[in-house]
CSV table of C-alpha atoms in Angstrom, one decimal:
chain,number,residue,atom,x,y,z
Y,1,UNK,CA,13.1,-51.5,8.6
Y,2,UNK,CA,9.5,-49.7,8.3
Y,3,UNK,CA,9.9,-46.0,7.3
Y,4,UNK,CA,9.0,-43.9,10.3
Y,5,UNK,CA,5.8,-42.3,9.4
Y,6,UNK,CA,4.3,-38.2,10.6
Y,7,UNK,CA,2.3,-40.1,13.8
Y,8,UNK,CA,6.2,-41.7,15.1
Y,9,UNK,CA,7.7,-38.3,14.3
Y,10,UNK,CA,5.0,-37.0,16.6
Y,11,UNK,CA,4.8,-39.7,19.1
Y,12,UNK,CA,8.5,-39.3,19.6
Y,13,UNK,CA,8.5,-35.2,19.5
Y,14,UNK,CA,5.4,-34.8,21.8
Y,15,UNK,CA,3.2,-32.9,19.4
Y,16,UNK,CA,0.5,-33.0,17.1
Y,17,UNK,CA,1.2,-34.7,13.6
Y,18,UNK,CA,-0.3,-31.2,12.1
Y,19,UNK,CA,2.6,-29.5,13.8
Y,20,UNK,CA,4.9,-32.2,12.3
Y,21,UNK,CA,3.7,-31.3,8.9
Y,22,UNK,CA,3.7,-27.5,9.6
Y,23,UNK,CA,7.4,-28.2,10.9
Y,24,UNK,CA,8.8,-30.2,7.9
Y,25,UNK,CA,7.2,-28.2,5.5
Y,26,UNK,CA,7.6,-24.5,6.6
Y,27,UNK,CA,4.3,-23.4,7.0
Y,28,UNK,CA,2.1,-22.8,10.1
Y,29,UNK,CA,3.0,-20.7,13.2
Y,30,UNK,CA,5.6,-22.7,14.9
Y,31,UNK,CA,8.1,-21.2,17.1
Y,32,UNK,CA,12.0,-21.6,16.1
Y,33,UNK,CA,13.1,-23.7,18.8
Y,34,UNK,CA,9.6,-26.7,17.9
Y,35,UNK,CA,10.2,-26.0,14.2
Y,36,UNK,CA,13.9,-27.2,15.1
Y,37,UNK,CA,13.1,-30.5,17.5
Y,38,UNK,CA,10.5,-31.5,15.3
Y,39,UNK,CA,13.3,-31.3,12.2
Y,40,UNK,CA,16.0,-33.3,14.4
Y,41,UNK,CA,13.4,-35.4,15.8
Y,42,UNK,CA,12.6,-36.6,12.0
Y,43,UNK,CA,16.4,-36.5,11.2
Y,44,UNK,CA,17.0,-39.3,14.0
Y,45,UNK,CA,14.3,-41.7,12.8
Y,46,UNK,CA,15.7,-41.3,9.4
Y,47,UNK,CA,12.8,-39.6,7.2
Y,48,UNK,CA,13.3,-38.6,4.4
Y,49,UNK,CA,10.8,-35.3,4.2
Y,50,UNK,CA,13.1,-33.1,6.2
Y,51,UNK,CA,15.9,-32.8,2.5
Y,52,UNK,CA,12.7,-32.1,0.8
Y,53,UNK,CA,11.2,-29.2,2.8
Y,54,UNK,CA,11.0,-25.9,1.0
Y,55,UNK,CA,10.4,-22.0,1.8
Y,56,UNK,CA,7.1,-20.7,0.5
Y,57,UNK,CA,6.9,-17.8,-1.5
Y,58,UNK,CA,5.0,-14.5,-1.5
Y,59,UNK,CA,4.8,-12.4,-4.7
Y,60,UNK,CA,4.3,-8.7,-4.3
Y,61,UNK,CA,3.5,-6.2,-7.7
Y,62,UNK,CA,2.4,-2.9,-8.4
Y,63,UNK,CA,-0.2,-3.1,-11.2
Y,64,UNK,CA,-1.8,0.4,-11.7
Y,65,UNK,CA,0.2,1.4,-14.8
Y,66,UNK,CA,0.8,-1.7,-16.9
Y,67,UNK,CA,4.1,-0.4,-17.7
Y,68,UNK,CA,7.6,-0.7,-16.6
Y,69,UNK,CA,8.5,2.2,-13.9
Y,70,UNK,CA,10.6,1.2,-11.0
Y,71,UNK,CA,7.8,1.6,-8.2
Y,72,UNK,CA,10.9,0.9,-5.4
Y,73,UNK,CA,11.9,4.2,-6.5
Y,74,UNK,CA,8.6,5.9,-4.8
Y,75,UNK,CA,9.2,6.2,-1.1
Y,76,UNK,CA,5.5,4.9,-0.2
Y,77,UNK,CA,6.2,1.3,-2.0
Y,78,UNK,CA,10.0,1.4,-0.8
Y,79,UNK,CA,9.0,1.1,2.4
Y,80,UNK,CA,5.7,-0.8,2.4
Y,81,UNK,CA,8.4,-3.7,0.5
Y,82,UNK,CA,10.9,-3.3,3.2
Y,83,UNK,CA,8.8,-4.0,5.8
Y,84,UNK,CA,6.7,-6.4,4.1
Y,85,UNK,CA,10.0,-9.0,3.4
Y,86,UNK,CA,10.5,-8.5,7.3
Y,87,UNK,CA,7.0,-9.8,7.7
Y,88,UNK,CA,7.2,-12.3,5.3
Y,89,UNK,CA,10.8,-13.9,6.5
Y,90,UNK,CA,9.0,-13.5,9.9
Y,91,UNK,CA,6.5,-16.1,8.9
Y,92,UNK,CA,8.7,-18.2,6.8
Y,93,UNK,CA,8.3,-17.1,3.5
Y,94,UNK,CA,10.4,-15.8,0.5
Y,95,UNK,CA,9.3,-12.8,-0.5
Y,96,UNK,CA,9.7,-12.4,-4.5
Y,97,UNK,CA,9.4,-8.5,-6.0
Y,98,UNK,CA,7.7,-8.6,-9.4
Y,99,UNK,CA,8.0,-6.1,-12.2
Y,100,UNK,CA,5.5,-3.5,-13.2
Y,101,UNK,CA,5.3,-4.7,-16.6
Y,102,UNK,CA,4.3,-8.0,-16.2
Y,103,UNK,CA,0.5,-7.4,-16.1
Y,104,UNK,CA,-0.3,-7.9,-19.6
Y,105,UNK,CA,1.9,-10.9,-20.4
Y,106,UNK,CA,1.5,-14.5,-19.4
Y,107,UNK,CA,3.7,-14.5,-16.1
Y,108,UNK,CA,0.6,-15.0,-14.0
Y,109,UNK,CA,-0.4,-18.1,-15.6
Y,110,UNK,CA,2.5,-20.0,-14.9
Y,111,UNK,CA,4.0,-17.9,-11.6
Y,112,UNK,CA,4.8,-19.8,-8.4
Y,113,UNK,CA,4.1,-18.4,-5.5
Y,114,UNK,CA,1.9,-19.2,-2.9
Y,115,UNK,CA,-0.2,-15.9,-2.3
Y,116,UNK,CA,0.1,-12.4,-3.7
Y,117,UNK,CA,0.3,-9.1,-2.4
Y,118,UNK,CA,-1.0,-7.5,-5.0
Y,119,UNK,CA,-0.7,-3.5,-4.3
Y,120,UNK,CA,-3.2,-0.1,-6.2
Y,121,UNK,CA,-5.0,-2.8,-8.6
Y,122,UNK,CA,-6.9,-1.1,-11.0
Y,123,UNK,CA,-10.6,-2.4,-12.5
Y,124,UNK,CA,-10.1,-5.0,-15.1
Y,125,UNK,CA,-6.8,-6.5,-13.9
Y,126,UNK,CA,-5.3,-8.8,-15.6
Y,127,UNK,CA,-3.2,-10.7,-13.4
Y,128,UNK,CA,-6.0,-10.9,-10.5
Y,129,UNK,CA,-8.1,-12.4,-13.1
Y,130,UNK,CA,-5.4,-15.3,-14.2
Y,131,UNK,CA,-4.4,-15.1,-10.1
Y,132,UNK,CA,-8.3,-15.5,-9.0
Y,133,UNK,CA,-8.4,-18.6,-11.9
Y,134,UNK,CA,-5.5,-20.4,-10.4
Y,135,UNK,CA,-7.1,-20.3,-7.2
Y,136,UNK,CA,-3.9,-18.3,-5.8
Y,137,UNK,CA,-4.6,-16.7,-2.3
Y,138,UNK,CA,-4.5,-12.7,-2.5
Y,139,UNK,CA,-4.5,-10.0,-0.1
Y,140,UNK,CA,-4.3,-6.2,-1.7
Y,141,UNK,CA,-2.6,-3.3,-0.7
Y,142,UNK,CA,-5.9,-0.6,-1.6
Y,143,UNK,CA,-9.4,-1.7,-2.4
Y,144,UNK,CA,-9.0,-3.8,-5.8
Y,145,UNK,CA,-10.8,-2.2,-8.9
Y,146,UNK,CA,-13.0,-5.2,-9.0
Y,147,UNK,CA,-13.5,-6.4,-5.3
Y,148,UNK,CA,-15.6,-9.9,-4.9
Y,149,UNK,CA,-17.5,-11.0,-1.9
Y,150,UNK,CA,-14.5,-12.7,0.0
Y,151,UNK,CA,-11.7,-10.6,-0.7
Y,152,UNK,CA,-9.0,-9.1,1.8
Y,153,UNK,CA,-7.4,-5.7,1.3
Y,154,UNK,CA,-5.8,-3.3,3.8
Y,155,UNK,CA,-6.7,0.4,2.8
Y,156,UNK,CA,-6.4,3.8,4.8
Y,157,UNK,CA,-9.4,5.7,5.3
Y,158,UNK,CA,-9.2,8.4,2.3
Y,159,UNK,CA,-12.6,9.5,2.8
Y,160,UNK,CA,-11.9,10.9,6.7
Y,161,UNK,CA,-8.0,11.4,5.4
Y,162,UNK,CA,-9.2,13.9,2.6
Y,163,UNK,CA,-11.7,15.7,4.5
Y,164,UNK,CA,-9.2,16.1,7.7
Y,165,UNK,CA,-6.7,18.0,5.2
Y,166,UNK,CA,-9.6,20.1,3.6
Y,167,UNK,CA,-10.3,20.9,6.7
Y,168,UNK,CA,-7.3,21.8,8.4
Y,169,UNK,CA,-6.3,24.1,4.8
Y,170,UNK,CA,-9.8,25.8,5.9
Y,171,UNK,CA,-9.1,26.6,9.3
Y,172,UNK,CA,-5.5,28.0,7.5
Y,173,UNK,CA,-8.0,30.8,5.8
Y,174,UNK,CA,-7.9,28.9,2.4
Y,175,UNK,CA,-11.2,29.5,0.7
Y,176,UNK,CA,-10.1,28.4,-3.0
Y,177,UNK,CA,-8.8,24.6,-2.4
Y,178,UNK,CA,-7.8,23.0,-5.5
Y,179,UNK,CA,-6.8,19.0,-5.7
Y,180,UNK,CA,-4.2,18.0,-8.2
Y,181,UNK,CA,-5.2,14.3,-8.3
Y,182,UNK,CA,-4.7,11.0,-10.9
Y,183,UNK,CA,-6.1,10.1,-14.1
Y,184,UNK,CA,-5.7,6.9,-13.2
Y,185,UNK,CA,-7.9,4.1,-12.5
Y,186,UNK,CA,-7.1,3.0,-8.9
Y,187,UNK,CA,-9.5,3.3,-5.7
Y,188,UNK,CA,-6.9,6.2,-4.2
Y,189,UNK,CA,-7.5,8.8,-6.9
Y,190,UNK,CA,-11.3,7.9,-7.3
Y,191,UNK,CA,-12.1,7.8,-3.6
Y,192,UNK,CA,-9.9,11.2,-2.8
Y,193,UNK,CA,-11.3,13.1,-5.4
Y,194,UNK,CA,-14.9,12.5,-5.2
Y,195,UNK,CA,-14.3,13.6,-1.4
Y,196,UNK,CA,-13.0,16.5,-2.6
Y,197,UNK,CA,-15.9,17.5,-4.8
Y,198,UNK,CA,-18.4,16.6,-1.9
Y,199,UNK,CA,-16.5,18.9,0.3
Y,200,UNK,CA,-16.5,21.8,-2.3
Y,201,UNK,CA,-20.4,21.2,-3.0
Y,202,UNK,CA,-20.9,21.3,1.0
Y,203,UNK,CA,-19.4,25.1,1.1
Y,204,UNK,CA,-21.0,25.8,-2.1
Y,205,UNK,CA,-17.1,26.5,-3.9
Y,206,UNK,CA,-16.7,25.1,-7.3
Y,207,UNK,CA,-14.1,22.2,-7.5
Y,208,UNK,CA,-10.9,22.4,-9.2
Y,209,UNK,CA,-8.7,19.0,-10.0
Y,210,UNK,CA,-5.8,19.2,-11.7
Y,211,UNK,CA,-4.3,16.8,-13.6
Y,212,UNK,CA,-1.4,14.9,-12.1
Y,213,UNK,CA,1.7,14.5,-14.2
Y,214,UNK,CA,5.0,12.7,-12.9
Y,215,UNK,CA,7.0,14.4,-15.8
Y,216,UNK,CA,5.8,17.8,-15.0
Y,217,UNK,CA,9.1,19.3,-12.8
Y,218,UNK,CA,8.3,22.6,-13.1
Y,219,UNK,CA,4.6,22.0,-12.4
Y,220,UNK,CA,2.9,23.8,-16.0
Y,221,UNK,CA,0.0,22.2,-15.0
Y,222,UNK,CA,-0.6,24.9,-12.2
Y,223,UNK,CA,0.1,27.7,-14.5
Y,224,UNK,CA,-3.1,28.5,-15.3
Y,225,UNK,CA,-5.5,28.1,-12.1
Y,226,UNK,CA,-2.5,30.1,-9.7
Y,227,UNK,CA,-4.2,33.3,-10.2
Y,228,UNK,CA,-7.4,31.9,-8.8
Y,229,UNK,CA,-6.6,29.3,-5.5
Y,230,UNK,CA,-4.9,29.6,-2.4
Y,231,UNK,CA,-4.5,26.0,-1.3
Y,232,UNK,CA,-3.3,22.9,-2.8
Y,233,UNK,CA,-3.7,19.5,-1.9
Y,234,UNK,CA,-1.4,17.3,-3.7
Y,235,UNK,CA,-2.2,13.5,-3.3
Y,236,UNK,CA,0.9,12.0,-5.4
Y,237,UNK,CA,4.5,12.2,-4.1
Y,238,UNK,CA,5.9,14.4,-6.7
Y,239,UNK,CA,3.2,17.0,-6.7
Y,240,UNK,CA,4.4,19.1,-3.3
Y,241,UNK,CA,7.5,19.5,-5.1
Y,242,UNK,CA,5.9,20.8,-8.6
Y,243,UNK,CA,4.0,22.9,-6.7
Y,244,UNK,CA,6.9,24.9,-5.0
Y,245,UNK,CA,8.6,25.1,-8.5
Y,246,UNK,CA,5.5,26.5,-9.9
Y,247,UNK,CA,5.4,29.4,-7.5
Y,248,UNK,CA,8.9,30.3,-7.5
Y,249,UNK,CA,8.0,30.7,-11.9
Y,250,UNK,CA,4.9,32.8,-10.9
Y,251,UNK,CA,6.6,34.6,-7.8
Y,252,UNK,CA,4.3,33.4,-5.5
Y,253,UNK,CA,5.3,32.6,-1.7
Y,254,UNK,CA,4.7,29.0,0.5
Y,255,UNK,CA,2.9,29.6,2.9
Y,256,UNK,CA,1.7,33.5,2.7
Y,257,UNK,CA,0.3,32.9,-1.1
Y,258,UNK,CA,-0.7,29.7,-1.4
Y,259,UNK,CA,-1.3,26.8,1.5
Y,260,UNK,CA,-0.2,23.7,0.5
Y,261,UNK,CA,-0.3,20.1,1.7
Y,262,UNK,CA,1.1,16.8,0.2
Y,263,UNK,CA,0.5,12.8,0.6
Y,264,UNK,CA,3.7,11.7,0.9
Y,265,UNK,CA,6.4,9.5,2.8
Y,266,UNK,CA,9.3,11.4,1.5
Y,267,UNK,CA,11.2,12.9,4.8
Y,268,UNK,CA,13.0,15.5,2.3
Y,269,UNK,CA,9.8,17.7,2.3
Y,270,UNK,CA,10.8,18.2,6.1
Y,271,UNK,CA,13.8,20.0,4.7
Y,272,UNK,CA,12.2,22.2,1.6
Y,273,UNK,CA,11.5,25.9,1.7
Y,274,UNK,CA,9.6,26.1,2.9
Y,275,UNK,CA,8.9,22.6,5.1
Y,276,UNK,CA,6.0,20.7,3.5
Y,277,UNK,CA,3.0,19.6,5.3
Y,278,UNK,CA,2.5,16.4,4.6
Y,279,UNK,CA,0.1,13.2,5.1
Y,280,UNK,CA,2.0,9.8,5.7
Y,281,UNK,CA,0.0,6.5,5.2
Y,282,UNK,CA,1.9,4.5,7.5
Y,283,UNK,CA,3.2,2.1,4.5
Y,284,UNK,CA,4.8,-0.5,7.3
Y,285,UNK,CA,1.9,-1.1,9.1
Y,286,UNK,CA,0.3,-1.3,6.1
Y,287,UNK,CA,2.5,-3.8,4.3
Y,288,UNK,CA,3.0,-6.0,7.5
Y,289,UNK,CA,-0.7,-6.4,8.7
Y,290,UNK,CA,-1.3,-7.0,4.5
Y,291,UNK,CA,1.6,-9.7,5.0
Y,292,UNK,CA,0.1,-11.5,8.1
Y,293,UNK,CA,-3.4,-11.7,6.5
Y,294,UNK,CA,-2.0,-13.5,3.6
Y,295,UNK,CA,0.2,-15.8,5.7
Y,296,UNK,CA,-3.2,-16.7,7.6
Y,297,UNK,CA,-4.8,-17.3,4.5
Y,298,UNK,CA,-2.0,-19.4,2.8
Y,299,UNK,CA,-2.3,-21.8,5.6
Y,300,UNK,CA,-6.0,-22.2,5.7
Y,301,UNK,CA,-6.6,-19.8,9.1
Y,302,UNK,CA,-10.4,-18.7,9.4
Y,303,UNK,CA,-10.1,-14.8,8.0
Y,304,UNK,CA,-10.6,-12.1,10.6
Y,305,UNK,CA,-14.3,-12.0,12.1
Y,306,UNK,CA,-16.3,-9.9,9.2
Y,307,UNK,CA,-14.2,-10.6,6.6
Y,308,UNK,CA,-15.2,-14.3,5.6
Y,309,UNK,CA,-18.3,-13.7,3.8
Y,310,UNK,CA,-18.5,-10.3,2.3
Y,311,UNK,CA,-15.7,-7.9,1.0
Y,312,UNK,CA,-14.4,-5.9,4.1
Y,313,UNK,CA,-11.2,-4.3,4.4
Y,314,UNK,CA,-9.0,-3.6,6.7
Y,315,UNK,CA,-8.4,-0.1,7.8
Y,316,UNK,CA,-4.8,1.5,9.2
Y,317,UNK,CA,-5.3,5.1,10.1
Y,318,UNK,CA,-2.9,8.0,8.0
Y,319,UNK,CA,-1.4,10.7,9.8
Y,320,UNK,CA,-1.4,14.7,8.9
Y,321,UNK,CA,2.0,16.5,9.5
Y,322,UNK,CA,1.8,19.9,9.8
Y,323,UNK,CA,4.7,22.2,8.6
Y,324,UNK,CA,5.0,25.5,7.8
Y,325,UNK,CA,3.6,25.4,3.9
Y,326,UNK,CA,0.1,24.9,5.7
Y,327,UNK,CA,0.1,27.7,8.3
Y,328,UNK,CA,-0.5,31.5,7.7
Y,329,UNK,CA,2.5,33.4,9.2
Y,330,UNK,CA,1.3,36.3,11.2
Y,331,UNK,CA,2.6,39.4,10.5
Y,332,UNK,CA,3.0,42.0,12.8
């Protein structure tokens, strides 16, 4: 007997022979119940394909610090990896969790996976560059350090997101605003800090970053500017907390001493003393519009108007939450 081909699997389902291929070999954007009847369909003429079908995979890493640190430990990437293995089971794929330490070796030469969701890459990446050789899809999670015309990314607006907390510490009565901000080399700490400076330039206040430490509990690296600032804006998720644990040293009260605000996903700052303000990137829609774009890509869709000739992100709006360590109490 001949061996039924994709055009009698699609004759005898009553669809396309792309949707057969998308069918037997779990890509495209099928619904379950034609997935299935183009599956049994194949099953009954006896091809072979349908034993040989396989799930695709989607590789997600953290590459800012080419070192191991459990990133599903930090709130922020915790969720933006829940919700991202939603979206990617959603659309049929595996989604595979890489370690922070691979950037430097050889893993990215030889890794299969069928796109990457590559998240905070820093200039002079290592595995974009092997990823980018291979020819890999990639969609990043943050402008990359070394964006090409082409490339898809999902970012937040720092820039307005910056200037919206500077602002609102203002209208507080803070008129000594200090950032503690990376060393790092990723977009975040570059973009939010040069915001920063432009804002202080604009009201004619000299600029004061400090230095952000994950180590630093007890926050030492505010010891020596508390004397001088009444606001901080803390852009990493530890920093709220070194901050309170610095002015309880120094005998300093949150909020009547010192304003403070921090970028972070971390629901416990609702419950410190005082609550923390702070400024939530919305890491599932993030991670699940980031997803989607790479699904699209993986299967050859035409990129979102915009995006297919020049580097052009897409933007999800942050959110400020205003608690009590950003308002003034009144006292009477």
């Amino acid at each position: 007997m001949r061996r039924p081909t994709l055009t009698d699997i699609a004759r005898a389902a009553e669809v396309s022979t792309a949707t057969v291929s998308h069918a037997l070999n779990g890509t495209g954007r099928l619904s379950p119940a034609t997935r299935r009847r183009v599956r049994e369909t194949a099953t009954a003429l006896g091809y072979g394909a349908t034993v040989r079908t396989r799930t695709r995979t989607i590789g997600v890493a953290v590459t800012t610090y080419p070192r191991a640190w459990n990133y599903t430990e930090v709130a922020y990437f915790s969720r933006a990896l829940t919700a991202a293995t939603a979206a990617a089971h959603a659309r049929g794929y595996a989604l595979t969790t890489l370690p922070a330490d691979r950037a430097a070796d050889d893993t990215w030469h030889s890794l299969a996976v069928d796109g990457m969701l590559i998240m905070d890459s820093p200039r002079g990446d290592p595995m974009v560059q092997a990823l980018r050789a291979r020819g890999i899809p990639l969609v990043f999670d943050g402008a990359p350090g070394d964006p090409r015309p082409g490339d898809h990314w999902v970012d937040n607006d720092h820039v307005a997101t910056t200037r919206e907390v500077l602002d609102h510490l203002a209208a507080a009565g803070a008129r000594r605003v200090a950032l503690q901000s990376g060393n790092g080399d990723e977009h975040y700490a570059r973009v939010v800090t040069r915001t920063y400076e432009e804002w202080c330039a604009r009201r004619a206040v000299a600029p004061l970053v400090i230095p952000f430490d994950e180590g630093d509990d007890e926050g030492h690296a505010f010891d020596e500017v508390l004397g001088r600032i009444d606001a901080v804006h803390a852009v990493y998720d530890p920093g709220g907390r070194q901050l309170l644990a610095a002015a309880a040293r120094h005998g300093l009260r949150v909020p009547e001493d010192l304003l403070l605000v921090c970028a972070s996903e971390d629901p416990g700052y609702a419950e410190t003393e005082p609550p923390v303000t702070t400024v939530t990137f919305y890491p599932e829609r993030t991670a699940r519009t980031a997803v989607s774009l790479l699904a699209d890509l993986i299967e050859g869709e035409r990129p979102a108007k915009g995006q297919a000739d020049a580097a052009c992100p897409v933007l999800v709006p942050a959110g400020l939450r205003p608690r009590a360590s950003s308002r003034r109490r009144v006292m009477y």
